[in-house]
Structure formats: C-alpha cells, structure tokens
Amino acid sequence: MEVQREAHLQATRRKIEEQFSGEGTGHDWHHIARVRALALEIARLEGADLFITEMGALLHDIADHKFHGGDDQAGPREARRWMAEIGVPAHDLERIVDIVHEVTFKGAGVPTPMSTLEGKCVQDADRMDAIGAIGIARAFAYGGSKKRALYDPDWAPELHDSFDQYKSTTAPTINHFYEKLLLLRDRMNTETGKRMAAKRHEYMEGYLDQFYAEWRGER
Ligand code: ADP
Ligand code: NI
C-alpha cells in the first residue's frame, strides 16, 4: 500500500515536472512545487491525508481552464486519465479528481467549497501562491501573456457573479487585485491558511499604495 502510493507519487512528480518546465505565465513547475510543499505543510498541521494532498497539489493545474479554451472539465479529465493509467485505486482517484475539479477561483460572488480536508489544504496552498510578492509577479506575468494593460484608472474592477463573467474579463491586471487577490485572505479554508495569508495580504496592500503614489507622480 505505502510502497504503491510512493510509486504513484514519484511517477506523478516526474510527469508534472516534465510537463510544466519552462512555462512562462506563472503556472510553471516551480508554482506546482511551492503549492505541493505548502499544501503538505498545511496538511500535517491540519491532520489531512498526505498522499491525497500531494497528488491533488501535483495535479491541480494539469489542464487549467485558462489555457484550455475555458474548458473547466479538461483538468479533472486529464487527472483521471493519468491516475487510471498508473493504477491509483478508485476511491483515492475520485477524491483527487474532486480536488482538481473544485480548486479554481471562479469569481468574487461564486462560492468554491472544497468537499474534503485535503482539498482545503491544496486550495489554501494554491491561493497563498496567488498573493504576496510572488502572487503579484504571477498576476502581471499572466496579464502580460494575455496582453492586458497594467492599470487603467477609468476601468473600475467588477465583482463577478459567475465563472463565465470572471473568465471572460479583459480588464487591466490591477483590477485582478480587487476581483480576486485581495479577497483570498478571507476565503482561506483552514486556520493555518488564514494565519499564513495575513502577512502576504498586507504586503499587497502596501504594494498597491506605492503603485498609486508612483502613478500620481510622487517621488
Ligand atoms: P486558480 O486555479 O485559482 O485560477 P492558479 O494556480 O491557476 O489558480 O493561478 C492563477 C494565477 O493566474 C494567479 O496567480 C492569478 O493571479 C493569475 N490570474 C488569473 N486571472 C488573472 C487575470 N485576469 N489577471 C491577472 N492575473 C490573473
Ligand atoms: Ni495553481
């Protein structure tokens, strides 16, 4: 059992590292590796199953809707196909597929409940990587990849009520702070996640203050 689980983890680590190496929009292997490490840290503190957590973290962006024409079933489908290929037992496979299916942020007004403790750990870790200094870098990298402006003072942020609205925005990247990043602190699932998010949240608030000060021409 344990030996088999370790073999599944190793095969998945190898596949994902290969698949995500060199990606340039902040969804690279290093993002996956940070989410994996942090999800495991949270899972230990929260008493979650480490195999399910690590597999969920490794596979969570496997076929992200943002890069698959908005198809939000592509990730769960690819995760299922991969785990069937390496022989992950059905009850574990279903729990991991659920994580891949549920993890993504879908808009300010759209609840994204995770049905398992392991899923909560993965989602918290993924969200930690969307905030703070790295989160800021990832947002601008992603915005640039979609040819978005940095900022437009005449374009107000929107709090989206549906995943479709959220997915189809072409707003400047600064808007994304109000549409997602600054909302994450209060949407963390675990006590550990809530505690961890506070410092990165404050850092982003300071960053935005500085951004607007420079925009106004302050020295
Ligand atoms: P999620 O599954 O919750 O979308 P990911 O791990 O796929 O999380 O990461 C999404 C990354 O893409 C985040 O760092 C996020 O800031 C960035 N991103 C998504 N949408 C936008 C956007 N409209 N503008 C800028 N960055 C974005
Ligand atoms: Ni991610």
mmCIF file of C-alpha atoms and ligand atoms in Angstrom:
data_model
loop_
_atom_site.group_PDB
_atom_site.id
_atom_site.type_symbol
_atom_site.label_atom_id
_atom_site.label_comp_id
_atom_site.label_asym_id
_atom_site.label_seq_id
_atom_site.Cartn_x
_atom_site.Cartn_y
_atom_site.Cartn_z
ATOM 1 C CA MET A 1 0.000 0.000 0.000
ATOM 2 C CA GLU A 2 2.587 2.563 1.143
ATOM 3 C CA VAL A 3 5.056 1.318 -1.455
ATOM 4 C CA GLN A 4 2.428 1.650 -4.159
ATOM 5 C CA ARG A 5 1.494 5.157 -3.020
ATOM 6 C CA GLU A 6 5.136 6.228 -3.107
ATOM 7 C CA ALA A 7 5.461 4.865 -6.648
ATOM 8 C CA HIS A 8 2.349 6.814 -7.731
ATOM 9 C CA LEU A 9 3.744 9.995 -6.200
ATOM 10 C CA GLN A 10 7.099 9.546 -7.884
ATOM 11 C CA ALA A 11 5.594 8.890 -11.310
ATOM 12 C CA THR A 12 3.319 11.913 -10.950
ATOM 13 C CA ARG A 13 6.121 14.224 -9.761
ATOM 14 C CA ARG A 14 8.190 13.187 -12.777
ATOM 15 C CA LYS A 15 5.361 13.676 -15.272
ATOM 16 C CA ILE A 16 4.310 17.075 -13.915
ATOM 17 C CA GLU A 17 7.855 18.408 -13.648
ATOM 18 C CA GLU A 18 8.408 17.483 -17.283
ATOM 19 C CA GLN A 19 5.070 18.899 -18.434
ATOM 20 C CA PHE A 20 5.424 22.233 -16.596
ATOM 21 C CA SER A 21 9.098 23.023 -17.101
ATOM 22 C CA GLY A 22 9.686 26.303 -18.890
ATOM 23 C CA GLU A 23 6.092 27.553 -18.735
ATOM 24 C CA GLY A 24 6.181 31.376 -18.671
ATOM 25 C CA THR A 25 2.943 32.683 -17.179
ATOM 26 C CA GLY A 26 3.418 31.765 -13.534
ATOM 27 C CA HIS A 27 1.986 28.271 -13.893
ATOM 28 C CA ASP A 28 5.418 26.710 -14.181
ATOM 29 C CA TRP A 29 6.796 23.709 -12.309
ATOM 30 C CA HIS A 30 8.037 25.990 -9.515
ATOM 31 C CA HIS A 31 4.440 27.076 -8.845
ATOM 32 C CA ILE A 32 3.409 23.423 -8.591
ATOM 33 C CA ALA A 33 6.421 22.658 -6.366
ATOM 34 C CA ARG A 34 5.594 25.548 -3.994
ATOM 35 C CA VAL A 35 1.938 24.520 -3.815
ATOM 36 C CA ARG A 36 2.973 20.913 -3.154
ATOM 37 C CA ALA A 37 5.333 21.888 -0.311
ATOM 38 C CA LEU A 38 2.914 24.309 1.309
ATOM 39 C CA ALA A 39 -0.096 22.002 0.932
ATOM 40 C CA LEU A 40 1.872 19.257 2.702
ATOM 41 C CA GLU A 41 2.875 21.657 5.488
ATOM 42 C CA ILE A 42 -0.747 22.707 5.986
ATOM 43 C CA ALA A 43 -1.921 19.077 5.737
ATOM 44 C CA ARG A 44 0.466 17.993 8.520
ATOM 45 C CA LEU A 45 -0.795 20.754 10.807
ATOM 46 C CA GLU A 46 -4.431 20.038 9.946
ATOM 47 C CA GLY A 47 -4.151 16.227 10.122
ATOM 48 C CA ALA A 48 -5.051 15.593 6.472
ATOM 49 C CA ASP A 49 -4.051 12.552 4.382
ATOM 50 C CA LEU A 50 -0.655 13.326 2.863
ATOM 51 C CA PHE A 51 -0.964 11.121 -0.235
ATOM 52 C CA ILE A 52 -4.281 12.631 -1.348
ATOM 53 C CA THR A 53 -2.969 16.135 -0.596
ATOM 54 C CA GLU A 54 0.264 15.707 -2.528
ATOM 55 C CA MET A 55 -1.428 14.115 -5.545
ATOM 56 C CA GLY A 56 -4.035 16.891 -5.549
ATOM 57 C CA ALA A 57 -1.346 19.571 -5.377
ATOM 58 C CA LEU A 58 0.722 17.987 -8.164
ATOM 59 C CA LEU A 59 -2.280 17.605 -10.470
ATOM 60 C CA HIS A 60 -4.251 20.744 -9.571
ATOM 61 C CA ASP A 61 -3.282 22.775 -12.671
ATOM 62 C CA ILE A 62 -2.796 19.808 -15.014
ATOM 63 C CA ALA A 63 -5.094 21.221 -17.710
ATOM 64 C CA ASP A 64 -6.099 24.634 -16.390
ATOM 65 C CA HIS A 65 -9.216 26.179 -17.972
ATOM 66 C CA LYS A 66 -7.249 29.409 -18.541
ATOM 67 C CA PHE A 67 -5.118 27.599 -21.115
ATOM 68 C CA HIS A 68 -7.703 25.177 -22.492
ATOM 69 C CA GLY A 69 -10.207 27.472 -24.148
ATOM 70 C CA GLY A 70 -12.134 27.904 -20.898
ATOM 71 C CA ASP A 71 -12.973 24.184 -20.620
ATOM 72 C CA ASP A 72 -13.162 23.590 -16.857
ATOM 73 C CA GLN A 73 -13.593 19.827 -17.305
ATOM 74 C CA ALA A 74 -10.233 19.406 -19.054
ATOM 75 C CA GLY A 75 -8.272 19.287 -15.763
ATOM 76 C CA PRO A 76 -10.395 16.663 -13.986
ATOM 77 C CA ARG A 77 -10.498 14.605 -17.207
ATOM 78 C CA GLU A 78 -6.734 14.626 -17.665
ATOM 79 C CA ALA A 79 -6.128 13.905 -13.950
ATOM 80 C CA ARG A 80 -8.494 10.936 -14.146
ATOM 81 C CA ARG A 81 -6.844 9.614 -17.296
ATOM 82 C CA TRP A 82 -3.362 9.856 -15.778
ATOM 83 C CA MET A 83 -4.281 8.203 -12.479
ATOM 84 C CA ALA A 84 -6.133 5.384 -14.242
ATOM 85 C CA GLU A 85 -3.010 4.818 -16.350
ATOM 86 C CA ILE A 86 -0.739 4.441 -13.304
ATOM 87 C CA GLY A 87 -3.347 2.449 -11.342
ATOM 88 C CA VAL A 88 -4.409 4.713 -8.462
ATOM 89 C CA PRO A 89 -7.249 2.889 -6.617
ATOM 90 C CA ALA A 90 -10.748 4.170 -7.430
ATOM 91 C CA HIS A 91 -11.648 5.671 -4.027
ATOM 92 C CA ASP A 92 -8.396 7.676 -3.888
ATOM 93 C CA LEU A 93 -8.697 8.643 -7.552
ATOM 94 C CA GLU A 94 -12.173 10.114 -7.045
ATOM 95 C CA ARG A 95 -11.061 12.230 -4.087
ATOM 96 C CA ILE A 96 -8.106 13.585 -6.066
ATOM 97 C CA VAL A 97 -10.214 14.316 -9.168
ATOM 98 C CA ASP A 98 -12.619 16.265 -6.913
ATOM 99 C CA ILE A 99 -9.711 18.457 -5.755
ATOM 100 C CA VAL A 100 -8.717 19.252 -9.354
ATOM 101 C CA HIS A 101 -12.347 19.975 -10.177
ATOM 102 C CA GLU A 102 -13.087 22.228 -7.192
ATOM 103 C CA VAL A 103 -9.834 24.126 -6.589
ATOM 104 C CA THR A 104 -10.115 27.029 -9.050
ATOM 105 C CA PHE A 105 -11.248 30.528 -8.139
ATOM 106 C CA LYS A 106 -14.447 31.306 -10.078
ATOM 107 C CA GLY A 107 -15.237 34.939 -9.278
ATOM 108 C CA ALA A 108 -15.861 37.198 -6.276
ATOM 109 C CA GLY A 109 -19.508 36.172 -5.915
ATOM 110 C CA VAL A 110 -19.086 32.455 -6.627
ATOM 111 C CA PRO A 111 -18.530 30.112 -3.646
ATOM 112 C CA THR A 112 -15.831 27.471 -4.183
ATOM 113 C CA PRO A 113 -16.302 24.974 -1.332
ATOM 114 C CA MET A 114 -13.852 22.069 -1.141
ATOM 115 C CA SER A 115 -15.508 18.767 -0.240
ATOM 116 C CA THR A 116 -12.506 17.249 1.586
ATOM 117 C CA LEU A 117 -9.959 18.421 4.159
ATOM 118 C CA GLU A 118 -7.190 17.526 1.683
ATOM 119 C CA GLY A 119 -8.849 19.763 -0.911
ATOM 120 C CA LYS A 120 -8.970 22.624 1.584
ATOM 121 C CA CYS A 121 -5.215 22.266 2.145
ATOM 122 C CA VAL A 122 -4.473 22.290 -1.610
ATOM 123 C CA GLN A 123 -6.740 25.259 -2.275
ATOM 124 C CA ASP A 124 -5.210 27.241 0.589
ATOM 125 C CA ALA A 125 -1.697 26.496 -0.690
ATOM 126 C CA ASP A 126 -2.657 27.450 -4.275
ATOM 127 C CA ARG A 127 -4.164 30.694 -3.007
ATOM 128 C CA MET A 128 -1.092 31.506 -0.927
ATOM 129 C CA ASP A 129 0.886 31.393 -4.171
ATOM 130 C CA ALA A 130 -1.543 33.861 -5.774
ATOM 131 C CA ILE A 131 -0.898 36.542 -3.106
ATOM 132 C CA GLY A 132 2.192 38.308 -1.726
ATOM 133 C CA ALA A 133 5.285 39.147 -3.781
ATOM 134 C CA ILE A 134 5.079 36.002 -5.887
ATOM 135 C CA GLY A 135 1.359 36.461 -6.391
ATOM 136 C CA ILE A 136 1.955 39.988 -7.701
ATOM 137 C CA ALA A 137 4.631 38.723 -10.100
ATOM 138 C CA ARG A 138 2.345 35.930 -11.318
ATOM 139 C CA ALA A 139 -0.567 38.298 -11.880
ATOM 140 C CA PHE A 140 1.490 40.626 -14.090
ATOM 141 C CA ALA A 141 3.083 37.701 -15.922
ATOM 142 C CA TYR A 142 -0.336 36.245 -16.639
ATOM 143 C CA GLY A 143 -1.806 39.648 -17.542
ATOM 144 C CA GLY A 144 1.096 40.271 -19.937
ATOM 145 C CA SER A 145 0.592 36.880 -21.560
ATOM 146 C CA LYS A 146 -2.996 37.960 -22.300
ATOM 147 C CA LYS A 147 -1.855 41.422 -23.486
ATOM 148 C CA ARG A 148 -3.624 43.164 -20.601
ATOM 149 C CA ALA A 149 -2.784 46.728 -19.555
ATOM 150 C CA LEU A 150 -1.100 47.173 -16.176
ATOM 151 C CA TYR A 151 -3.639 49.723 -14.991
ATOM 152 C CA ASP A 152 -6.385 51.982 -16.332
ATOM 153 C CA PRO A 153 -7.784 54.493 -13.820
ATOM 154 C CA ASP A 154 -11.008 54.725 -15.858
ATOM 155 C CA TRP A 155 -11.707 50.985 -15.761
ATOM 156 C CA ALA A 156 -13.311 50.008 -12.455
ATOM 157 C CA PRO A 157 -12.973 46.486 -11.004
ATOM 158 C CA GLU A 158 -16.052 44.241 -11.120
ATOM 159 C CA LEU A 159 -17.151 41.656 -8.588
ATOM 160 C CA HIS A 160 -18.173 38.776 -10.869
ATOM 161 C CA ASP A 161 -21.254 36.720 -10.051
ATOM 162 C CA SER A 162 -20.489 33.877 -12.416
ATOM 163 C CA PHE A 163 -17.473 31.901 -13.549
ATOM 164 C CA ASP A 164 -18.260 32.828 -17.164
ATOM 165 C CA GLN A 165 -18.091 36.562 -16.400
ATOM 166 C CA TYR A 166 -14.909 36.121 -14.379
ATOM 167 C CA LYS A 167 -13.273 34.030 -17.126
ATOM 168 C CA SER A 168 -14.091 36.425 -19.932
ATOM 169 C CA THR A 169 -12.727 39.658 -18.425
ATOM 170 C CA THR A 170 -10.066 41.557 -20.356
ATOM 171 C CA ALA A 171 -9.525 44.124 -17.591
ATOM 172 C CA PRO A 172 -6.109 45.531 -16.606
ATOM 173 C CA THR A 173 -4.099 43.479 -14.126
ATOM 174 C CA ILE A 174 -4.557 45.949 -11.242
ATOM 175 C CA ASN A 175 -8.281 45.122 -11.402
ATOM 176 C CA HIS A 176 -7.427 41.496 -10.694
ATOM 177 C CA PHE A 177 -6.267 42.507 -7.221
ATOM 178 C CA TYR A 178 -9.824 43.626 -6.388
ATOM 179 C CA GLU A 179 -11.513 40.859 -8.339
ATOM 180 C CA LYS A 180 -9.539 38.029 -6.728
ATOM 181 C CA LEU A 181 -6.247 38.569 -4.914
ATOM 182 C CA LEU A 182 -7.443 40.809 -2.061
ATOM 183 C CA LEU A 183 -10.444 38.540 -1.495
ATOM 184 C CA LEU A 184 -8.409 35.413 -0.846
ATOM 185 C CA ARG A 185 -7.381 36.123 2.757
ATOM 186 C CA ASP A 186 -10.976 35.912 3.934
ATOM 187 C CA ARG A 187 -11.662 32.849 1.812
ATOM 188 C CA MET A 188 -8.919 30.633 3.240
ATOM 189 C CA ASN A 189 -10.331 27.308 4.477
ATOM 190 C CA THR A 190 -8.010 26.244 7.282
ATOM 191 C CA GLU A 191 -6.851 28.048 10.415
ATOM 192 C CA THR A 192 -3.276 27.512 9.225
ATOM 193 C CA GLY A 193 -4.088 29.062 5.856
ATOM 194 C CA LYS A 194 -5.802 32.072 7.441
ATOM 195 C CA ARG A 195 -2.794 32.704 9.651
ATOM 196 C CA MET A 196 -0.364 32.402 6.733
ATOM 197 C CA ALA A 197 -2.341 34.697 4.403
ATOM 198 C CA ALA A 198 -2.362 37.750 6.717
ATOM 199 C CA LYS A 199 1.233 38.870 6.062
ATOM 200 C CA ARG A 200 1.038 38.475 2.285
ATOM 201 C CA HIS A 201 -2.283 40.321 2.206
ATOM 202 C CA GLU A 202 -0.769 43.313 4.000
ATOM 203 C CA TYR A 203 2.183 43.266 1.624
ATOM 204 C CA MET A 204 -0.169 43.555 -1.368
ATOM 205 C CA GLU A 205 -1.999 46.476 0.231
ATOM 206 C CA GLY A 206 1.322 48.267 0.709
ATOM 207 C CA TYR A 207 2.290 47.454 -2.865
ATOM 208 C CA LEU A 208 -0.927 48.995 -4.223
ATOM 209 C CA ASP A 209 -0.422 52.170 -2.127
ATOM 210 C CA GLN A 210 3.059 52.531 -3.586
ATOM 211 C CA PHE A 211 1.819 51.785 -7.118
ATOM 212 C CA TYR A 212 -0.799 54.564 -6.967
ATOM 213 C CA ALA A 213 1.666 57.006 -5.371
ATOM 214 C CA GLU A 214 4.105 56.475 -8.235
ATOM 215 C CA TRP A 215 1.258 56.686 -10.767
ATOM 216 C CA ARG A 216 0.340 60.116 -9.349
ATOM 217 C CA GLY A 217 3.925 61.141 -9.928
ATOM 218 C CA GLU A 218 5.080 61.141 -6.333
ATOM 219 C CA ARG A 219 8.810 60.703 -5.823
HETATM 220 P P1 ADP B 1 -6.743 29.387 -9.870
HETATM 221 O O1 ADP B 1 -6.953 27.951 -10.220
HETATM 222 O O2 ADP B 1 -7.454 29.775 -8.598
HETATM 223 O O3 ADP B 1 -7.057 30.323 -11.008
HETATM 224 P P2 ADP B 1 -3.950 29.187 -10.444
HETATM 225 O O4 ADP B 1 -2.961 28.406 -9.704
HETATM 226 O O5 ADP B 1 -4.407 28.658 -11.781
HETATM 227 O O6 ADP B 1 -5.220 29.491 -9.544
HETATM 228 O O7 ADP B 1 -3.342 30.595 -10.624
HETATM 229 C C1 ADP B 1 -3.966 31.598 -11.255
HETATM 230 C C2 ADP B 1 -2.911 32.652 -11.469
HETATM 231 O O8 ADP B 1 -3.228 33.399 -12.625
HETATM 232 C C3 ADP B 1 -2.857 33.568 -10.294
HETATM 233 O O9 ADP B 1 -1.581 33.898 -9.901
HETATM 234 C C4 ADP B 1 -3.657 34.739 -10.786
HETATM 235 O O10 ADP B 1 -3.286 35.919 -10.178
HETATM 236 C C5 ADP B 1 -3.398 34.742 -12.270
HETATM 237 N N1 ADP B 1 -4.559 35.275 -12.955
HETATM 238 C C6 ADP B 1 -5.727 34.684 -13.232
HETATM 239 N N2 ADP B 1 -6.575 35.521 -13.852
HETATM 240 C C7 ADP B 1 -5.901 36.695 -13.987
HETATM 241 C C8 ADP B 1 -6.207 37.980 -14.534
HETATM 242 N N3 ADP B 1 -7.398 38.246 -15.082
HETATM 243 N N4 ADP B 1 -5.241 38.919 -14.471
HETATM 244 C C9 ADP B 1 -4.053 38.676 -13.922
HETATM 245 N N5 ADP B 1 -3.701 37.505 -13.386
HETATM 246 C C10 ADP B 1 -4.611 36.512 -13.412
HETATM 247 NI NI NI B 2 -2.193 26.720 -9.192
#
